[in-house]
Amino acid sequence: MSPHLEIRLQIPGKPEKRFRPAPGIYTIGAGEDNAIAVNADGVAWRHAVLGITPNEAWIEALPAGITTLDGKRVDGRLVLQPGQTLSIGPLTLTVEGTPSPNYPLPPSSPSVPPSPPEPAATQPSPAPVATQLPDPSPLERAGRDIRKQLHAELLARLDLKRLSARQIGERDLRERARTTIQQIVHDVRHRLPAGLDPDRLARELYDEAVGLGPLEDLLADPEVTEIMVNGSDSVYVERNGKLFLTGKTFLNDDSVLAIIERIVSPIGRRIDESQPFVDARLPDGSRVNAIIPPLSLSGPCLTIRKFSKTPYTIDDLIRFGTLAPPMADFLRACVHFRKNIVVSGGTGSGKTTFLNVLSSFLPADERIITIEDAAELRLMQRHVIRLEARPPNIEGRGAVTIRDLVRNALRMRPDRIVVGECRGGEALDMLQAMNTGHDGSLTTVHANSPRDVISRLETMVLMAGMDLPLRAIIEQIASAIHLIVHTARYADGTRKVSSITEICGLEGDQMTMQDLFLFEQTGISENGRVEGRFRPTGAVPSFADLSAVKGVSLDRRIFDPQSWTS
């Protein structure tokens, strides 16, 4: 190996460049102010950051564009190894040799003040929790100011609030906005700074006026699973379980408020100073939470948990490493056996996604009723009735709770009841339904372990306001719940089924439970990925013999640890 680190840049049709960089931070992107400027299709204004330390070189991909290393997409920060090829649009970057003392950038690349050298890393580290973007360039700041001016002119010309109040229709409103924006941009085209794309400016104005503004691109990105707006100038996303700061910004806090209103109004929700937080959903089922001042001191905050455009299947979860195929076969059989199943886990552990997959096992010839606070489940069966709770109106009246809907569902001749989440007194009605002929029901509960599910259910039953003795509550739970599927989110952002547990019954005042399957973590790999294996405990569920009666194939060997390969 060479005693010095050398960077080799190649763009098709241009001469190859080689240089030895000094320790520091070098931005890569289409903007002229980048240390390595690549003005080409597929390259974002700020695309990636190259870091050089005395001991290593690393690349940090920014969410605005796609960066690949040896053909694999880069998310977050990765240490570059000699001989690896980095691709950004038509640019290929290859590292050769090892780091060296000060060498300047080539004259053709604008210089960037180097950051202080970073401490040596003993091993490659996983993607950072939050990626800090460079300060906006003068052109970006100018573009933001121009957007504000043109947005104000658009509001004056179009008067969106007046048009919305007249309820002119969504298609007509969007067409008027598009036509007006094109005219405004055409009028100022000759005054725009060099490098500011008029078509991109028009698209951003349109998204701000009638769409979800800077969030439109993030909602369209299939790799983004969650979007977090912390005020007008801070937007984070989650990719592969890790958080990244994007370069997206809103014009001001009023723009964020307008987008929140645009989300919650169509589904009959409201947000104002008297009701400064709200749960809602997008048309595709993505979950939305918003909170505004005076409760939020950071300005209006918006959190969107995206759902895949096509619902995940059990095969997808197996491919993701969420559970093992024998566990999937067992759960499918349990649904056909009409076992009552609770999916538990912490926030963001994938409970609702897993509940949706379990619901896909429900027979197509049964009447299914889903009950949710904000409708998220998407069942593919034909005979599905979807019920959604309703908050109180501006006068504090008209609320319809999950508990009201559970009680009403019992009068709708359901074969199966699926409750999106039990978080209050509806747990009592759900347990009673499970104990009175509505077996095969599914729900989720926030809990830290399968044992914690029992304590949580006891507390929720007491929230119903019924003066029941604790013994009666425990008996209700023991006879109603058959299985607890516990999901967990691990340090690398992956979600897995950490255990499948059977409720066996009561021994005195104690609930007896047995784990059937477990995820056993064995360590963490060099790139920060959780390593481990799924395994059966050897325990056989009490209803294993039902396969002969129900006509569902269930191979008892899946409970034998010897039959699983390590």
XYZ file of C-alpha atoms in Angstrom, residues 7-552:
546
model
C -8.393 10.224 -4.100
C -9.111 9.371 -7.731
C -12.108 11.091 -9.406
C -13.541 9.992 -12.730
C -16.473 11.471 -14.703
C -17.278 9.915 -18.132
C -15.970 12.082 -20.933
C -13.621 14.091 -18.686
C -9.972 13.619 -17.689
C -9.337 11.657 -14.522
C -8.268 13.700 -11.464
C -6.028 12.545 -8.643
C -5.259 14.484 -5.473
C -4.057 13.998 -1.909
C -6.404 15.826 0.474
C -5.502 17.401 3.791
C -7.457 16.267 6.865
C -10.804 18.013 6.824
C -14.412 17.934 5.599
C -15.180 18.150 1.856
C -18.714 18.449 0.525
C -19.749 16.784 -2.744
C -22.705 17.973 -4.821
C -24.018 19.924 -7.794
C -23.591 23.333 -6.100
C -20.608 25.402 -7.160
C -19.674 26.030 -3.529
C -18.951 22.323 -2.930
C -15.353 21.210 -2.536
C -16.044 18.604 -5.206
C -18.598 20.092 -7.606
C -20.423 17.659 -9.926
C -23.133 19.454 -11.887
C -24.898 16.499 -13.480
C -28.173 14.604 -13.447
C -28.678 12.504 -10.334
C -26.471 14.726 -8.160
C -28.157 16.775 -5.410
C -27.052 20.286 -4.472
C -25.516 18.856 -1.281
C -25.141 15.151 -2.001
C -22.504 13.727 0.353
C -19.673 14.655 2.708
C -16.143 13.248 2.412
C -14.180 13.260 5.674
C -10.416 12.883 5.940
C -8.800 12.259 9.335
C -5.191 11.350 10.139
C -6.211 7.689 10.347
C -9.027 7.105 7.866
C -11.338 8.440 5.189
C -15.130 8.230 5.475
C -18.135 9.137 3.380
C -21.434 10.376 4.772
C -24.439 10.172 2.430
C -26.973 12.962 2.794
C -30.685 12.144 2.346
C -31.024 14.468 -0.665
C -29.456 11.981 -3.106
C -28.417 8.378 -3.729
C -24.818 7.357 -2.979
C -23.532 3.820 -3.580
C -20.358 2.077 -2.465
C -19.360 -0.940 -4.550
C -22.939 -1.079 -5.850
C -24.646 -0.909 -2.428
C -26.528 2.148 -1.215
C -24.853 4.154 1.546
C -26.991 5.316 4.468
C -25.238 7.519 6.990
C -21.461 7.319 7.510
C -19.151 4.560 6.312
C -15.377 4.223 6.514
C -13.782 3.923 3.060
C -11.375 1.084 2.450
C -8.622 1.236 -0.191
C -9.880 0.037 -3.558
C -13.579 0.667 -2.870
C -15.489 2.623 -5.516
C -17.974 5.305 -4.522
C -20.604 6.382 -7.081
C -22.535 9.663 -7.056
C -24.424 10.129 -10.309
C -21.783 9.877 -13.079
C -18.932 10.517 -10.592
C -16.839 7.616 -9.343
C -14.435 8.164 -6.444
C -11.776 5.639 -5.474
C -9.542 5.705 -2.408
C -5.989 4.465 -2.729
C -3.308 4.223 -0.064
C -3.499 5.543 3.509
C -3.891 9.006 5.081
C -1.033 11.494 4.967
C -0.137 14.968 6.290
C -1.287 18.166 4.629
C -1.835 18.083 0.904
C -4.032 20.724 -0.736
C -7.072 20.069 -2.843
C -6.556 20.340 -6.610
C -6.819 23.928 -7.867
C -9.952 23.153 -9.884
C -11.939 22.387 -6.709
C -13.090 25.300 -4.500
C -11.559 25.037 -1.041
C -13.551 24.412 2.118
C -12.119 25.256 5.568
C -11.156 21.910 7.057
C -12.750 20.810 10.294
C -10.521 19.823 13.222
C -9.179 16.291 12.823
C -11.433 13.639 14.301
C -10.076 11.093 16.802
C -8.999 7.768 15.430
C -11.726 5.146 15.199
C -10.799 1.688 16.360
C -13.475 0.052 14.206
C -16.146 1.031 11.670
C -19.114 2.530 13.455
C -22.802 2.381 12.553
C -24.615 5.304 11.028
C -24.846 8.321 13.350
C -28.070 9.064 15.160
C -28.269 12.514 13.589
C -26.386 13.898 10.606
C -25.520 17.617 10.723
C -25.709 19.300 7.339
C -23.332 22.073 6.249
C -24.636 25.628 6.488
C -26.782 26.640 3.490
C -24.909 28.201 0.594
C -25.558 31.814 -0.538
C -27.563 30.453 -3.485
C -29.693 28.281 -1.182
C -30.360 31.248 1.096
C -31.263 33.411 -1.902
C -33.600 30.694 -3.184
C -35.312 30.515 0.213
C -35.844 34.292 0.251
C -37.246 34.240 -3.275
C -39.624 31.413 -2.325
C -40.964 33.514 0.539
C -41.565 36.520 -1.736
C -43.240 34.481 -4.473
C -45.326 32.559 -1.955
C -46.660 35.845 -0.563
C -47.512 36.981 -4.097
C -49.238 33.666 -4.804
C -51.416 34.058 -1.722
C -52.303 37.588 -2.791
C -53.201 36.577 -6.366
C -54.951 33.323 -5.574
C -56.364 33.897 -2.070
C -56.214 30.194 -1.210
C -58.150 30.552 2.038
C -61.076 32.242 0.301
C -61.090 29.648 -2.471
C -60.976 26.796 0.088
C -63.860 28.351 2.026
C -65.938 28.378 -1.160
C -65.171 24.640 -1.541
C -64.432 24.926 -5.236
C -63.197 21.360 -5.480
C -59.753 19.860 -5.092
C -59.005 19.465 -8.793
C -60.057 23.024 -9.671
C -58.058 24.452 -6.756
C -54.909 22.603 -7.797
C -55.286 23.660 -11.437
C -55.709 27.320 -10.489
C -52.684 27.136 -8.221
C -50.532 25.497 -10.928
C -51.522 28.079 -13.554
C -50.933 31.035 -11.216
C -47.535 29.705 -10.079
C -46.377 29.206 -13.675
C -47.346 32.783 -14.469
C -45.556 34.194 -11.399
C -42.348 32.258 -12.102
C -42.483 33.312 -15.762
C -42.745 36.964 -14.730
C -39.636 36.805 -12.527
C -37.595 34.297 -14.546
C -35.185 36.946 -15.853
C -34.459 38.159 -12.295
C -33.598 34.780 -10.792
C -29.965 34.159 -9.722
C -27.859 32.028 -12.041
C -28.099 28.392 -10.966
C -31.631 28.620 -9.552
C -33.856 26.291 -11.586
C -37.213 27.982 -12.387
C -38.985 24.646 -12.852
C -37.799 23.414 -9.458
C -38.849 26.733 -7.907
C -42.339 26.366 -9.430
C -42.655 22.806 -8.122
C -41.633 23.856 -4.603
C -44.151 26.709 -4.643
C -46.901 24.366 -5.817
C -46.125 21.810 -3.090
C -46.119 24.599 -0.488
C -49.459 25.978 -1.710
C -51.628 22.873 -2.153
C -49.479 19.917 -1.120
C -47.313 19.138 1.862
C -44.472 21.445 0.863
C -40.947 20.100 1.449
C -42.411 16.818 2.710
C -43.689 15.740 -0.719
C -40.313 14.345 -1.831
C -39.840 12.568 1.500
C -43.301 10.993 1.328
C -42.488 9.712 -2.167
C -39.166 8.188 -1.052
C -39.849 4.486 -0.314
C -36.802 4.244 1.971
C -38.085 6.928 4.368
C -40.176 5.311 7.117
C -40.737 8.305 9.393
C -40.680 12.096 8.970
C -40.167 14.455 11.916
C -40.668 18.213 11.551
C -39.225 20.121 14.521
C -40.289 23.638 13.586
C -39.899 25.317 10.209
C -36.134 24.856 9.750
C -35.485 21.332 11.043
C -36.750 18.184 9.296
C -35.474 14.721 10.203
C -36.200 11.375 8.570
C -35.767 7.757 9.587
C -34.070 5.385 7.156
C -33.307 1.794 8.103
C -34.073 2.581 11.721
C -31.595 5.521 11.898
C -32.304 9.263 12.089
C -30.904 11.746 9.580
C -31.212 15.517 9.359
C -32.372 16.628 5.904
C -31.805 19.947 4.187
C -35.557 20.512 3.885
C -37.012 23.700 5.370
C -40.366 25.467 5.441
C -40.836 29.157 4.706
C -41.879 29.843 8.301
C -43.947 28.427 11.165
C -47.156 29.557 9.450
C -46.317 27.248 6.519
C -45.984 24.289 8.901
C -49.309 25.194 10.527
C -50.986 25.437 7.114
C -49.777 21.952 6.184
C -50.967 20.536 9.510
C -54.397 22.075 8.854
C -54.342 20.585 5.351
C -53.799 17.122 6.844
C -56.287 17.166 9.720
C -59.221 19.082 8.191
C -60.388 16.448 5.640
C -60.874 13.835 8.395
C -62.819 16.122 10.725
C -59.998 16.855 13.162
C -58.919 20.298 14.336
C -55.871 21.921 15.883
C -55.745 25.345 17.530
C -54.792 26.939 20.826
C -57.704 25.276 22.607
C -56.763 21.852 21.146
C -53.026 22.182 20.455
C -52.288 18.550 19.596
C -53.970 16.029 17.324
C -53.659 12.498 15.935
C -54.622 12.090 12.292
C -53.751 10.107 9.179
C -52.899 10.662 5.544
C -55.056 9.180 2.771
C -52.609 6.263 2.410
C -53.000 5.359 6.102
C -49.755 6.921 7.340
C -50.049 7.954 10.992
C -49.752 11.669 11.807
C -49.241 13.479 15.096
C -49.026 17.266 15.395
C -48.444 19.558 18.353
C -48.226 23.344 18.238
C -47.482 26.272 20.571
C -48.079 26.998 23.380
C -47.416 23.336 24.245
C -44.478 23.089 21.834
C -41.683 25.543 22.556
C -39.893 24.577 19.308
C -42.670 25.783 17.040
C -45.220 23.533 15.333
C -44.027 19.917 15.285
C -45.272 17.227 12.934
C -44.503 13.491 13.030
C -45.522 11.208 10.159
C -45.058 7.464 10.427
C -45.236 6.245 6.860
C -46.809 2.990 5.813
C -45.673 1.112 2.765
C -47.809 1.716 -0.320
C -48.179 -2.055 -0.562
C -48.775 -3.681 2.856
C -46.038 -5.956 4.092
C -46.657 -9.677 3.909
C -45.329 -12.406 6.165
C -42.736 -13.198 3.478
C -41.485 -9.606 3.679
C -41.060 -9.875 7.446
C -39.164 -13.154 7.066
C -36.907 -11.499 4.495
C -36.305 -8.556 6.847
C -35.297 -10.967 9.610
C -38.278 -10.063 11.815
C -39.078 -13.716 12.512
C -38.202 -17.217 11.299
C -40.375 -19.216 8.827
C -41.444 -21.849 11.425
C -42.656 -19.039 13.705
C -44.699 -17.638 10.811
C -46.256 -21.063 10.163
C -47.136 -21.366 13.850
C -48.818 -17.929 13.985
C -50.784 -18.645 10.822
C -52.077 -21.829 12.436
C -52.958 -19.944 15.644
C -55.089 -17.471 13.702
C -56.944 -20.367 12.041
C -57.337 -22.018 15.470
C -59.148 -18.794 16.515
C -56.659 -18.044 19.266
C -56.812 -14.571 20.806
C -53.481 -12.882 20.177
C -51.982 -9.719 21.681
C -49.062 -8.066 19.876
C -46.966 -6.143 22.407
C -43.887 -3.964 22.280
C -42.518 -0.494 22.807
C -43.127 2.598 20.698
C -41.862 2.127 17.155
C -41.251 -1.600 17.558
C -43.535 -2.512 14.645
C -46.679 -3.618 16.516
C -49.195 -2.190 14.040
C -47.279 -3.506 11.040
C -47.165 -6.972 12.599
C -50.865 -6.799 13.504
C -51.645 -5.995 9.876
C -49.669 -9.057 8.765
C -51.432 -11.286 11.311
C -54.770 -9.942 10.081
C -53.899 -11.131 6.580
C -54.199 -14.707 7.900
C -57.905 -14.204 8.736
C -60.170 -16.332 6.508
C -61.732 -14.473 3.597
C -65.206 -15.929 4.322
C -65.466 -14.320 7.785
C -66.908 -10.925 8.796
C -64.056 -8.802 10.185
C -64.475 -5.516 12.079
C -61.447 -3.300 12.690
C -61.542 -0.595 15.371
C -58.866 2.100 15.523
C -58.203 5.532 16.911
C -56.867 6.623 13.500
C -57.482 4.087 10.725
C -54.164 2.494 9.736
C -54.849 -1.194 9.155
C -55.288 -2.264 5.544
C -56.848 -5.689 5.271
C -57.107 -7.336 1.878
C -60.188 -9.448 2.690
C -63.480 -8.356 1.087
C -65.787 -8.549 4.113
C -64.139 -5.916 6.319
C -65.884 -3.144 8.274
C -63.550 -0.330 9.351
C -64.499 1.785 12.375
C -62.620 4.881 13.523
C -62.931 6.805 16.792
C -63.943 10.467 16.753
C -62.580 13.278 18.972
C -64.865 15.876 20.565
C -65.914 18.905 18.542
C -65.018 22.511 19.346
C -67.708 22.508 22.059
C -66.255 19.407 23.691
C -69.103 17.152 22.562
C -69.647 14.339 20.123
C -66.634 12.202 21.041
C -66.822 8.504 20.143
C -64.187 6.409 21.918
C -62.606 3.073 21.102
C -64.637 1.597 23.954
C -67.886 2.849 22.386
C -66.903 1.239 19.093
C -65.963 -2.090 20.706
C -69.346 -2.283 22.415
C -71.107 -1.346 19.178
C -69.104 -3.911 17.193
C -70.488 -6.702 19.356
C -73.925 -5.904 17.900
C -72.679 -6.083 14.311
C -72.377 -9.887 14.132
C -68.563 -10.001 13.870
C -66.619 -13.198 13.298
C -63.392 -11.437 14.231
C -62.656 -8.160 15.998
C -59.332 -6.421 15.405
C -58.579 -3.485 17.729
C -55.665 -1.339 16.554
C -54.499 -0.647 20.098
C -55.876 -1.102 23.590
C -54.846 1.820 25.748
C -57.760 2.384 28.142
C -61.099 1.106 29.394
C -61.816 -0.637 26.086
C -59.556 -3.446 27.338
C -62.385 -4.656 29.599
C -64.878 -4.813 26.727
C -62.271 -6.496 24.537
C -61.622 -9.193 27.165
C -65.325 -9.771 27.634
C -65.780 -10.137 23.891
C -62.967 -12.684 23.734
C -64.595 -14.623 26.579
C -68.112 -14.612 25.122
C -67.804 -16.203 21.715
C -65.738 -13.661 19.777
C -62.571 -15.714 19.878
C -59.833 -15.259 17.304
C -59.587 -11.529 18.071
C -56.382 -9.511 17.659
C -55.070 -6.342 19.302
C -51.876 -4.537 20.330
C -50.686 -3.253 23.702
C -47.759 -1.053 24.682
C -45.551 -3.118 26.999
C -41.890 -3.813 27.710
C -42.209 -7.604 28.024
C -44.861 -10.343 27.816
C -45.150 -10.327 31.623
C -45.648 -6.556 31.511
C -48.647 -7.071 29.185
C -50.579 -8.647 32.055
C -49.892 -5.690 34.359
C -50.836 -3.240 31.606
C -54.122 -5.025 30.921
C -54.958 -5.048 34.646
C -54.396 -1.281 34.786
C -56.476 -0.644 31.659
C -59.386 -2.708 32.975
C -59.356 -0.614 36.153
C -59.494 2.502 33.936
C -62.934 1.345 32.781
C -64.282 2.547 36.136
C -65.689 -0.842 37.152
C -65.027 -1.750 40.778
C -63.741 -5.232 40.003
C -61.545 -7.267 42.383
C -58.042 -7.939 41.064
C -58.672 -11.702 41.136
C -61.617 -11.333 38.749
C -59.537 -9.213 36.368
C -56.708 -11.754 36.310
C -59.179 -14.571 35.639
C -60.635 -12.595 32.728
C -57.181 -12.096 31.233
C -56.126 -15.719 31.772
C -59.183 -17.108 30.002
C -59.246 -14.504 27.202
C -55.631 -14.198 26.001
C -53.939 -17.217 24.464
C -50.753 -15.810 22.929
C -48.532 -12.747 23.328
C -46.266 -11.869 20.407
C -43.652 -9.423 21.698
C -41.833 -7.207 19.200
C -38.724 -5.139 19.888
C -36.618 -2.567 18.121
C -32.891 -3.262 18.455
C -29.885 -0.938 18.556
C -29.293 -1.142 14.801
C -32.877 -0.073 14.050
C -34.152 -3.539 13.069
C -37.459 -4.843 14.412
C -37.773 -8.448 15.477
C -40.203 -10.762 17.253
C -38.267 -11.206 20.479
C -40.647 -13.831 21.887
C -43.891 -15.744 21.332
C -45.420 -16.613 24.703
C -48.410 -18.775 25.630
C -50.704 -17.857 28.538
C -51.227 -21.170 30.316
C -53.667 -20.121 33.049
C -53.629 -19.418 36.780
C -51.843 -21.129 39.605
C -53.239 -19.534 42.723
C -53.005 -15.796 42.095
C -50.100 -16.064 39.657
C -50.410 -16.076 35.885
C -48.442 -18.942 34.356
C -46.762 -18.340 31.019
C -44.327 -20.255 28.842
C -42.120 -18.962 26.039
C -42.472 -20.968 22.840
C -39.990 -19.091 20.622
C -37.263 -16.574 21.418
C -34.766 -14.362 19.622
C -31.351 -14.885 21.157
C -28.894 -12.052 20.499
C -25.302 -13.242 20.235
C -23.506 -9.948 19.592
C -23.041 -6.998 17.260
C -21.165 -7.175 13.968
C -18.375 -4.804 12.908
C -20.843 -2.634 10.965
C -23.138 -2.333 13.989
C -25.738 -4.923 12.977
C -27.380 -7.047 15.666
C -26.472 -10.716 15.339
C -28.460 -13.582 16.777
C -30.842 -16.411 16.017
C -34.439 -17.439 16.525
C -34.957 -20.657 18.434
C -37.747 -22.707 20.000
C -37.589 -23.268 23.751
C -38.783 -26.859 23.512
C -42.144 -26.069 25.123
C -45.208 -27.285 23.203
C -48.402 -25.201 23.358
C -51.409 -26.765 25.015
C -53.458 -26.471 21.817
C -50.955 -28.194 19.518
C -53.275 -31.179 19.087
C -56.004 -28.945 17.630
C -54.448 -29.325 14.183
C -56.211 -32.666 13.732
C -59.570 -31.180 14.760
C -59.315 -27.858 12.878
C -57.862 -29.336 9.713
C -54.788 -27.086 9.846
